[in-house]
PDB file of C-alpha atoms in Angstrom:
ATOM      1  CA  MET J   1     -87.903  44.103  77.357  1.00 93.00           C
ATOM      2  CA  ASN J   2     -88.644  40.413  76.954  1.00 94.00           C
ATOM      3  CA  THR J   3     -86.686  40.335  73.728  1.00 96.00           C
ATOM      4  CA  LEU J   4     -83.727  42.040  75.377  1.00 97.00           C
ATOM      5  CA  PHE J   5     -83.817  39.662  78.357  1.00 97.00           C
ATOM      6  CA  ARG J   6     -83.902  36.681  76.009  1.00 97.00           C
ATOM      7  CA  PHE J   7     -81.037  38.121  73.939  1.00 97.00           C
ATOM      8  CA  TRP J   8     -78.874  38.693  77.014  1.00 97.00           C
ATOM      9  CA  SER J   9     -79.575  35.190  78.277  1.00 97.00           C
ATOM     10  CA  PHE J  10     -78.171  33.688  75.067  1.00 97.00           C
ATOM     11  CA  PHE J  11     -75.544  36.260  74.081  1.00 97.00           C
ATOM     12  CA  LEU J  12     -73.763  36.362  77.399  1.00 97.00           C
ATOM     13  CA  ARG J  13     -73.280  32.582  77.320  1.00 96.00           C
ATOM     14  CA  GLN J  14     -71.136  33.015  74.191  1.00 95.00           C
ATOM     15  CA  LYS J  15     -69.516  36.396  74.754  1.00 96.00           C
ATOM     16  CA  PHE J  16     -69.507  37.415  78.380  1.00 96.00           C
ATOM     17  CA  ASN J  17     -69.436  41.159  78.988  1.00 97.00           C
ATOM     18  CA  ARG J  18     -69.375  42.391  82.594  1.00 97.00           C
ATOM     19  CA  LYS J  19     -71.186  45.664  81.952  1.00 97.00           C
ATOM     20  CA  MET J  20     -73.933  43.969  79.929  1.00 98.00           C
ATOM     21  CA  TYR J  21     -74.297  41.287  82.586  1.00 98.00           C
ATOM     22  CA  GLU J  22     -74.646  43.836  85.391  1.00 98.00           C
ATOM     23  CA  GLU J  23     -77.316  45.729  83.439  1.00 98.00           C
ATOM     24  CA  PHE J  24     -79.136  42.450  82.742  1.00 98.00           C
ATOM     25  CA  LYS J  25     -79.070  41.583  86.448  1.00 97.00           C
ATOM     26  CA  GLN J  26     -80.212  45.038  87.551  1.00 97.00           C
ATOM     27  CA  LEU J  27     -83.125  45.262  85.134  1.00 97.00           C
ATOM     28  CA  ALA J  28     -84.249  41.686  85.851  1.00 97.00           C
ATOM     29  CA  ARG J  29     -84.302  42.514  89.566  1.00 95.00           C
ATOM     30  CA  GLU J  30     -86.247  45.734  89.003  1.00 96.00           C
ATOM     31  CA  ASP J  31     -88.829  43.919  86.914  1.00 96.00           C
ATOM     32  CA  ALA J  32     -89.099  41.170  89.538  1.00 93.00           C
ATOM     33  CA  THR J  33     -89.885  43.694  92.242  1.00 92.00           C
ATOM     34  CA  ALA J  34     -92.789  44.823  90.052  1.00 94.00           C
ATOM     35  CA  ASN J  35     -93.921  41.158  89.669  1.00 92.00           C
ATOM     36  CA  TYR J  36     -92.666  40.817  86.076  1.00 95.00           C
ATOM     37  CA  ARG J  37     -90.583  37.665  86.374  1.00 96.00           C
ATOM     38  CA  TYR J  38     -89.564  36.967  82.783  1.00 97.00           C
ATOM     39  CA  GLY J  39     -86.266  38.831  83.114  1.00 97.00           C
ATOM     40  CA  LEU J  40     -85.355  37.028  86.297  1.00 97.00           C
ATOM     41  CA  GLU J  41     -86.229  33.683  84.694  1.00 97.00           C
ATOM     42  CA  CYS J  42     -83.940  34.536  81.754  1.00 97.00           C
ATOM     43  CA  LEU J  43     -81.250  35.445  84.257  1.00 98.00           C
ATOM     44  CA  PHE J  44     -81.598  32.055  85.935  1.00 97.00           C
ATOM     45  CA  ARG J  45     -81.393  30.315  82.549  1.00 96.00           C
ATOM     46  CA  PHE J  46     -78.231  32.312  81.808  1.00 97.00           C
ATOM     47  CA  TYR J  47     -76.777  31.225  85.131  1.00 97.00           C
ATOM     48  CA  SER J  48     -77.534  27.556  84.714  1.00 95.00           C
ATOM     49  CA  TYR J  49     -76.609  27.146  81.042  1.00 95.00           C
ATOM     50  CA  GLY J  50     -73.907  29.865  80.984  1.00 95.00           C
ATOM     51  CA  LEU J  51     -72.006  28.379  83.885  1.00 96.00           C
ATOM     52  CA  GLU J  52     -72.128  24.974  82.239  1.00 93.00           C
ATOM     53  CA  LYS J  53     -70.460  26.500  79.181  1.00 93.00           C
ATOM     54  CA  LYS J  54     -67.832  28.557  81.058  1.00 94.00           C
ATOM     55  CA  PHE J  55     -67.655  28.543  84.809  1.00 96.00           C
ATOM     56  CA  ARG J  56     -67.051  31.895  86.523  1.00 96.00           C
ATOM     57  CA  SER J  57     -66.882  31.849  90.297  1.00 95.00           C
ATOM     58  CA  ASP J  58     -68.182  35.400  90.671  1.00 97.00           C
ATOM     59  CA  VAL J  59     -71.211  34.601  88.491  1.00 97.00           C
ATOM     60  CA  PHE J  60     -71.780  31.403  90.461  1.00 97.00           C
ATOM     61  CA  SER J  61     -71.814  33.466  93.658  1.00 97.00           C
ATOM     62  CA  ASP J  62     -74.396  35.787  92.101  1.00 97.00           C
ATOM     63  CA  PHE J  63     -76.425  32.681  91.114  1.00 97.00           C
ATOM     64  CA  GLN J  64     -76.514  31.621  94.744  1.00 97.00           C
ATOM     65  CA  VAL J  65     -77.520  35.068  96.031  1.00 97.00           C
ATOM     66  CA  GLU J  66     -80.235  35.490  93.409  1.00 96.00           C
ATOM     67  CA  THR J  67     -81.539  31.992  94.121  1.00 96.00           C
ATOM     68  CA  LEU J  68     -81.812  32.805  97.839  1.00 95.00           C
ATOM     69  CA  HIS J  69     -83.601  36.103  97.068  1.00 94.00           C
ATOM     70  CA  ASP J  70     -86.027  34.307  94.747  1.00 93.00           C
ATOM     71  CA  ALA J  71     -86.726  31.599  97.355  1.00 90.00           C
ATOM     72  CA  ALA J  72     -87.229  34.225 100.058  1.00 92.00           C
ATOM     73  CA  SER J  73     -89.933  35.784  97.887  1.00 91.00           C
ATOM     74  CA  GLY J  74     -91.802  32.498  97.810  1.00 88.00           C
ATOM     75  CA  GLN J  75     -90.707  31.430  94.352  1.00 89.00           C
ATOM     76  CA  LEU J  76     -89.218  28.060  93.366  1.00 90.00           C
ATOM     77  CA  TYR J  77     -87.937  28.873  89.884  1.00 92.00           C
ATOM     78  CA  GLY J  78     -84.441  29.877  91.010  1.00 92.00           C
ATOM     79  CA  LEU J  79     -84.143  26.920  93.397  1.00 92.00           C
ATOM     80  CA  GLU J  80     -85.188  24.540  90.656  1.00 91.00           C
ATOM     81  CA  LYS J  81     -82.627  25.998  88.222  1.00 93.00           C
ATOM     82  CA  PHE J  82     -79.903  25.906  90.844  1.00 94.00           C
ATOM     83  CA  TRP J  83     -80.777  22.326  91.852  1.00 91.00           C
ATOM     84  CA  ALA J  84     -80.680  21.209  88.205  1.00 90.00           C
ATOM     85  CA  PHE J  85     -77.346  22.992  87.667  1.00 94.00           C
ATOM     86  CA  LEU J  86     -75.797  21.141  90.614  1.00 92.00           C
ATOM     87  CA  LYS J  87     -77.302  17.814  89.528  1.00 90.00           C
ATOM     88  CA  TYR J  88     -75.865  18.000  86.025  1.00 90.00           C
ATOM     89  CA  TRP J  89     -72.607  19.839  86.847  1.00 93.00           C
ATOM     90  CA  LYS J  90     -69.628  17.776  85.642  1.00 91.00           C
ATOM     91  CA  GLY J  91     -66.809  19.955  86.966  1.00 90.00           C
ATOM     92  CA  LYS J  92     -65.079  20.100  90.303  1.00 92.00           C
ATOM     93  CA  PRO J  93     -67.282  19.964  93.406  1.00 92.00           C
ATOM     94  CA  LEU J  94     -68.730  23.372  94.211  1.00 95.00           C
ATOM     95  CA  THR J  95     -69.094  25.081  97.554  1.00 95.00           C
ATOM     96  CA  VAL J  96     -72.712  26.043  98.127  1.00 95.00           C
ATOM     97  CA  LEU J  97     -73.869  28.520 100.772  1.00 96.00           C
ATOM     98  CA  PRO J  98     -75.216  26.668 103.865  1.00 95.00           C
ATOM     99  CA  GLU J  99     -78.555  28.509 103.726  1.00 95.00           C
ATOM    100  CA  LEU J 100     -78.989  27.462 100.108  1.00 94.00           C
ATOM    101  CA  GLN J 101     -78.032  23.867 100.948  1.00 93.00           C
ATOM    102  CA  ASP J 102     -80.772  23.893 103.627  1.00 92.00           C
ATOM    103  CA  ARG J 103     -83.390  25.107 101.169  1.00 89.00           C
ATOM    104  CA  LEU J 104     -82.360  22.499  98.585  1.00 89.00           C
ATOM    105  CA  ALA J 105     -82.338  19.594 101.082  1.00 87.00           C
ATOM    106  CA  LYS J 106     -86.069  18.875 100.652  1.00 85.00           C
ATOM    107  CA  PHE J 107     -85.699  18.405  96.898  1.00 76.00           C
ATOM    108  CA  LYS J 108     -84.248  15.071  95.764  1.00 79.00           C
ATOM    109  CA  ARG J 109     -85.696  14.941  92.241  1.00 71.00           C
ATOM    110  CA  LEU J 110     -87.165  17.397  89.748  1.00 71.00           C
ATOM    111  CA  GLU J 111     -90.723  16.263  90.485  1.00 67.00           C
ATOM    112  CA  ASP J 112     -90.300  17.317  94.107  1.00 68.00           C
ATOM    113  CA  PHE J 113     -90.567  20.961  92.984  1.00 67.00           C
ATOM    114  CA  ARG J 114     -93.982  20.322  91.435  1.00 71.00           C
ATOM    115  CA  GLU J 115     -95.155  18.415  94.492  1.00 67.00           C
ATOM    116  CA  PHE J 116     -93.885  21.139  96.819  1.00 67.00           C
ATOM    117  CA  VAL J 117     -95.895  23.760  94.962  1.00 58.00           C
ATOM    118  CA  ASN J 118     -99.068  21.700  95.367  1.00 46.00           C
ATOM    119  CA  THR J 119     -98.568  20.824  99.062  1.00 50.00           C
ATOM    120  CA  ASP J 120     -96.935  23.941 100.406  1.00 50.00           C
ATOM    121  CA  SER J 121     -98.623  26.782  98.525  1.00 44.00           C
ATOM    122  CA  ALA J 122    -100.566  27.834 101.612  1.00 39.00           C
ATOM    123  CA  SER J 123     -97.437  28.311 103.659  1.00 43.00           C
ATOM    124  CA  SER J 124     -95.243  29.922 101.020  1.00 42.00           C
ATOM    125  CA  VAL J 125     -93.974  33.453 101.591  1.00 41.00           C
ATOM    126  CA  SER J 126     -95.898  36.173  99.822  1.00 39.00           C
ATOM    127  CA  ALA J 127     -93.874  37.785  97.052  1.00 39.00           C
ATOM    128  CA  SER J 128     -95.506  41.170  97.613  1.00 37.00           C
ATOM    129  CA  ALA J 129     -94.656  41.183 101.334  1.00 36.00           C
ATOM    130  CA  ASP J 130     -91.022  40.455 100.594  1.00 41.00           C
ATOM    131  CA  SER J 131     -90.523  42.701  97.539  1.00 41.00           C
ATOM    132  CA  ALA J 132     -89.250  45.660  99.583  1.00 42.00           C
ATOM    133  CA  SER J 133     -86.563  43.558 101.307  1.00 42.00           C
ATOM    134  CA  TYR J 134     -85.640  41.988  97.947  1.00 41.00           C
ATOM    135  CA  ALA J 135     -85.226  45.395  96.383  1.00 43.00           C
ATOM    136  CA  ALA J 136     -83.024  46.541  99.269  1.00 43.00           C
ATOM    137  CA  ALA J 137     -80.886  43.372  99.170  1.00 44.00           C
ATOM    138  CA  ALA J 138     -80.633  43.481  95.388  1.00 45.00           C
ATOM    139  CA  SER J 139     -79.454  47.067  95.396  1.00 46.00           C
ATOM    140  CA  SER J 140     -76.830  46.306  98.065  1.00 46.00           C
ATOM    141  CA  THR J 141     -75.322  43.520  95.929  1.00 45.00           C
ATOM    142  CA  ALA J 142     -75.230  45.638  92.739  1.00 45.00           C
TER     143      ALA J 142
END
């Protein structure tokens, strides 16, 4: 599966295909609920680099939703990718969900993500405790 996730992450940046994208998103979510994060990380790389190449508002909305789900499970990878996307975005100003803006407010520079992991690991949300709600939310957005 890792090879397929990596392929989708690169291929969809060049030749976007809705059906392929939806399958990528679904399988990455399923793997994430089983604590295999590589597919989700490839999905976040697709979002950040793919949207730089060709902006799609529906994909940007999915990026925000997936970032919130990832953060709710106690992970920072999605937030970091989203933060970096916004920082380096050269297009028109984007509307970001208020809840996502709140989560991003504590990060002013890339290093803040590393420091947050070291100082806040004890209070982060457990991924296993939130996996059921993630799975339910992910299936409702599919």
